[in-house]
Short mmCIF file of C-alpha atoms in Angstrom, two decimals:
data_model
loop_
_atom_site.label_atom_id
_atom_site.label_comp_id
_atom_site.label_asym_id
_atom_site.label_seq_id
_atom_site.Cartn_x
_atom_site.Cartn_y
_atom_site.Cartn_z
CA MET A 213 99.70 99.07 203.95
CA SER A 214 99.94 102.81 204.22
CA ARG A 215 101.36 104.82 201.16
CA ARG A 216 103.40 108.16 202.21
CA LEU A 217 104.64 111.07 200.28
CA VAL A 218 107.32 113.56 201.02
CA VAL A 219 107.91 116.82 199.07
CA ILE A 220 111.24 117.52 200.11
CA GLY A 221 112.18 121.85 200.31
CA GLU A 222 110.75 124.78 201.29
CA ASN A 223 109.52 127.65 198.78
CA THR A 224 108.86 125.58 195.61
CA ALA A 225 107.60 122.49 197.61
CA ASP A 226 105.19 124.35 198.94
CA GLU A 227 103.92 125.07 195.45
CA ILE A 228 103.99 121.51 194.69
CA LEU A 229 101.97 120.95 197.77
CA ALA A 230 99.46 123.43 196.14
CA SER A 231 98.95 121.63 192.89
CA ILE A 232 98.85 118.29 195.09
CA ALA A 233 95.93 120.03 196.77
CA ARG A 234 94.08 120.58 193.43
CA LEU A 235 95.14 117.25 192.28
CA PRO A 236 92.03 114.21 192.97
CA PRO A 237 93.18 112.19 195.59
CA GLN A 238 96.66 110.21 195.20
CA GLY A 239 96.27 107.57 196.86
CA PHE A 240 98.84 108.73 199.82
CA ASP A 241 97.85 108.24 203.41
CA GLU A 242 100.09 111.01 204.65
CA ILE A 243 101.32 113.61 202.99
CA THR A 244 104.64 116.09 204.43
CA LYS A 245 106.98 118.37 203.69
CA LEU A 246 110.41 118.08 204.34
CA TYR A 247 113.11 120.41 204.94
CA PHE A 248 116.43 118.96 203.17
CA ASP A 249 119.70 120.63 205.44
CA PRO A 250 122.57 119.96 203.49
CA ALA A 251 125.22 120.39 206.28
CA ASP A 252 123.19 117.50 207.95
CA PRO A 253 121.13 115.46 205.16
CA GLN A 254 120.73 111.93 206.18
CA ARG A 255 119.42 113.59 209.88
CA HIS A 256 115.70 114.28 208.69
CA MET A 257 115.50 110.91 205.72
CA ALA A 258 117.16 108.43 207.04
CA GLY A 259 114.03 106.42 208.51
CA GLU A 260 111.87 107.79 205.80
CA GLY A 261 111.91 104.80 202.72
CA ALA A 262 112.39 102.34 205.92
CA GLY A 263 110.73 99.91 206.56
CA ALA A 264 107.65 97.66 204.82
CA ASP A 265 106.05 100.60 203.31
CA PRO A 266 108.84 102.67 201.51
CA SER A 267 107.83 106.49 201.33
CA HIS A 268 107.42 108.19 197.84
CA PHE A 269 109.62 111.75 197.00
CA ILE A 270 109.42 114.40 194.96
CA LEU A 271 112.34 117.38 194.76
CA GLY A 272 110.54 121.13 196.04
CA ILE A 273 114.50 122.34 195.00
CA ALA A 274 115.02 124.53 192.61
CA ASP A 275 118.94 124.91 193.20
CA LEU A 276 120.50 122.46 190.64
CA LYS A 277 123.77 120.75 192.58
CA LEU A 278 120.75 120.43 196.39
CA ARG A 279 118.18 119.18 194.17
CA GLN A 280 120.77 116.54 193.08
CA ARG A 281 122.46 115.84 195.99
CA ALA A 282 118.66 115.69 198.09
CA ALA A 283 117.79 112.27 195.55
CA GLU A 284 120.98 110.98 196.02
CA VAL A 285 119.99 110.91 199.39
CA ALA A 286 116.57 109.92 199.07
CA LEU A 287 117.33 106.85 197.08
CA ARG A 288 119.88 105.97 199.08
CA ALA A 289 117.34 105.95 201.74
CA GLY A 290 114.60 103.36 199.96
CA MET A 291 112.49 105.99 198.66
CA ILE A 292 110.62 106.26 195.55
CA PRO A 293 110.59 109.16 193.25
CA PHE A 294 107.26 110.33 192.65
CA SER A 295 105.99 113.05 189.73
CA VAL A 296 103.18 115.57 189.88
CA ILE A 297 101.19 117.44 187.54
CA ASP A 298 98.96 120.54 188.36
CA PRO A 299 95.71 119.89 187.22
CA THR A 300 95.63 123.00 184.63
CA ALA A 301 98.97 121.74 183.18
CA VAL A 302 98.76 120.40 179.40
CA ILE A 303 100.54 117.25 178.84
CA ASP A 304 100.42 115.94 175.36
CA PRO A 305 99.24 111.90 175.39
CA THR A 306 102.73 111.86 173.75
CA ALA A 307 104.85 113.49 176.14
CA VAL A 308 107.13 111.70 178.53
CA ILE A 309 107.17 112.53 181.69
CA GLY A 310 110.30 111.12 184.07
CA PRO A 311 109.79 109.60 187.71
CA GLY A 312 109.85 112.74 190.24
CA CYS A 313 109.32 115.40 187.78
CA PHE A 314 106.99 118.56 188.95
CA VAL A 315 104.78 120.26 186.58
CA ALA A 316 103.51 123.74 188.09
CA ALA A 317 100.48 125.38 186.99
CA GLN A 318 99.59 126.62 182.90
CA SER A 319 102.85 124.70 181.66
CA ILE A 320 102.15 123.16 178.65
CA VAL A 321 104.76 119.92 177.59
CA SER A 322 104.22 119.37 174.08
CA CYS A 323 103.76 116.10 171.24
CA ARG A 324 106.79 113.83 171.78
CA ALA A 325 108.49 115.94 174.43
CA HIS A 326 110.91 114.41 177.18
CA LEU A 327 111.26 115.34 180.57
CA ALA A 328 114.04 112.97 181.88
CA GLY A 329 113.64 112.07 186.00
CA HIS A 330 113.70 114.78 188.75
CA ALA A 331 112.93 117.72 186.27
CA LEU A 332 110.93 120.80 187.92
CA VAL A 333 109.25 123.34 185.18
CA HIS A 334 107.44 126.06 186.78
CA PHE A 335 104.16 128.09 185.76
CA HIS A 336 103.54 129.38 182.42
CA VAL A 337 106.04 127.40 180.64
CA THR A 338 106.30 126.31 177.52
CA ILE A 339 107.91 122.81 176.04
CA GLY A 340 107.80 122.48 172.49
CA HIS A 341 107.37 119.42 170.16
CA ASP A 342 110.34 116.78 170.66
CA ALA A 343 112.26 119.33 173.09
CA GLU A 344 114.19 116.83 175.62
CA VAL A 345 114.90 118.30 179.25
CA GLY A 346 117.07 116.44 181.25
CA GLU A 347 117.76 115.07 184.02
CA TYR A 348 117.79 117.04 187.22
CA GLY A 349 116.60 120.05 184.44
CA VAL A 350 115.06 123.24 186.07
CA ILE A 351 112.90 125.70 183.96
CA LEU A 352 111.57 128.45 185.82
CA PRO A 353 108.29 130.45 185.56
CA GLY A 354 107.93 132.01 181.69
CA ALA A 355 110.78 129.79 179.99
CA ARG A 356 110.05 129.47 176.34
CA ILE A 357 111.25 126.33 174.89
CA SER A 358 111.17 126.09 171.15
CA GLY A 359 110.59 122.52 169.65
CA GLY A 360 113.54 120.37 169.16
CA VAL A 361 115.73 121.45 171.74
CA LYS A 362 117.84 119.55 173.63
CA LEU A 363 119.00 120.47 177.56
CA GLY A 364 121.53 118.17 179.21
CA ARG A 365 121.21 117.23 182.31
CA GLY A 366 121.50 119.56 185.39
CA VAL A 367 120.07 122.56 182.58
CA LEU A 368 118.79 125.95 184.78
CA VAL A 369 116.82 128.20 181.64
CA GLY A 370 116.14 130.86 183.97
CA SER A 371 112.92 133.50 184.10
CA ASN A 372 111.44 134.28 180.36
CA ALA A 373 113.81 132.87 178.33
CA PHE A 374 114.07 132.03 175.08
CA LEU A 375 115.40 128.78 173.15
CA TYR A 376 115.20 128.93 170.15
CA GLN A 377 113.87 126.06 168.09
CA ASN A 378 116.60 122.74 168.07
CA VAL A 379 119.14 124.49 170.10
CA CYS A 380 121.27 122.07 172.34
CA VAL A 381 122.64 123.16 176.14
CA GLY A 382 125.34 121.15 177.43
CA GLU A 383 125.17 119.96 181.11
CA GLY A 384 124.89 122.32 183.43
CA SER A 385 124.35 125.38 182.07
CA SER A 386 122.58 128.04 182.95
CA ILE A 387 120.26 130.51 180.68
CA ASP A 388 119.62 133.70 182.87
CA ALA A 389 116.35 135.13 182.63
CA MET A 390 115.02 136.58 180.15
CA THR A 391 117.66 135.57 177.59
CA TYR A 392 117.33 134.97 173.97
CA VAL A 393 119.60 131.86 173.19
CA ARG A 394 119.85 131.20 169.12
CA GLN A 395 122.59 128.81 168.94
CA ASP A 396 124.18 125.90 170.60
CA VAL A 397 126.12 126.42 174.30
CA PRO A 398 128.51 124.24 175.39
CA ALA A 399 128.87 122.34 178.99
CA ARG A 400 128.62 123.72 182.24
CA ARG A 401 128.75 127.45 180.53
CA VAL A 402 126.29 130.76 182.45
CA VAL A 403 124.42 132.65 179.26
CA SER A 404 122.82 136.05 179.84
CA VAL A 405 121.73 139.39 177.89
CA ARG A 406 124.96 140.70 178.58
CA SER A 407 126.91 137.81 176.90
CA ARG A 408 124.82 137.99 174.12
CA GLU A 409 125.19 134.13 173.14
#
């Protein structure tokens, strides 16, 4: 039985492939990169999960809507989510990493933290104790997520942003780069340095 891993996306997919190259062999006979075309999502992925040996997949797409859509197409095709954790990342043994997550180089996921399925944690990110990153969440390079922070489904945290302890950010919200967040953020809001929230 052969095993195949498909890394879906472009630039972030290359970063995932670089992390995979630094890991011990993962038991895949083939690892490929696949561009996801939102205009024709079925064209490239229709046959990926078919047959006796379904492919595994991980998303290398930072755009939140496109990320979710690619996952839905892959799952419908019978593909299986696979997580990749760079060997230089530090993951506490009590942390929970959901299916299809990527934790990039030199990131830290602290004690009792939880990453839901398909979360993407870029380079040099810190996720504090008891923090939760919702499904499809994207944390961009250098962001600091303090202890007890709760990020809803599909939240984007920009590069070098800082979220103060126990803050809750509602589903679909975005925190711009270099923004300091001290209070809760409702669903589907954009918070930036200029908005002073």
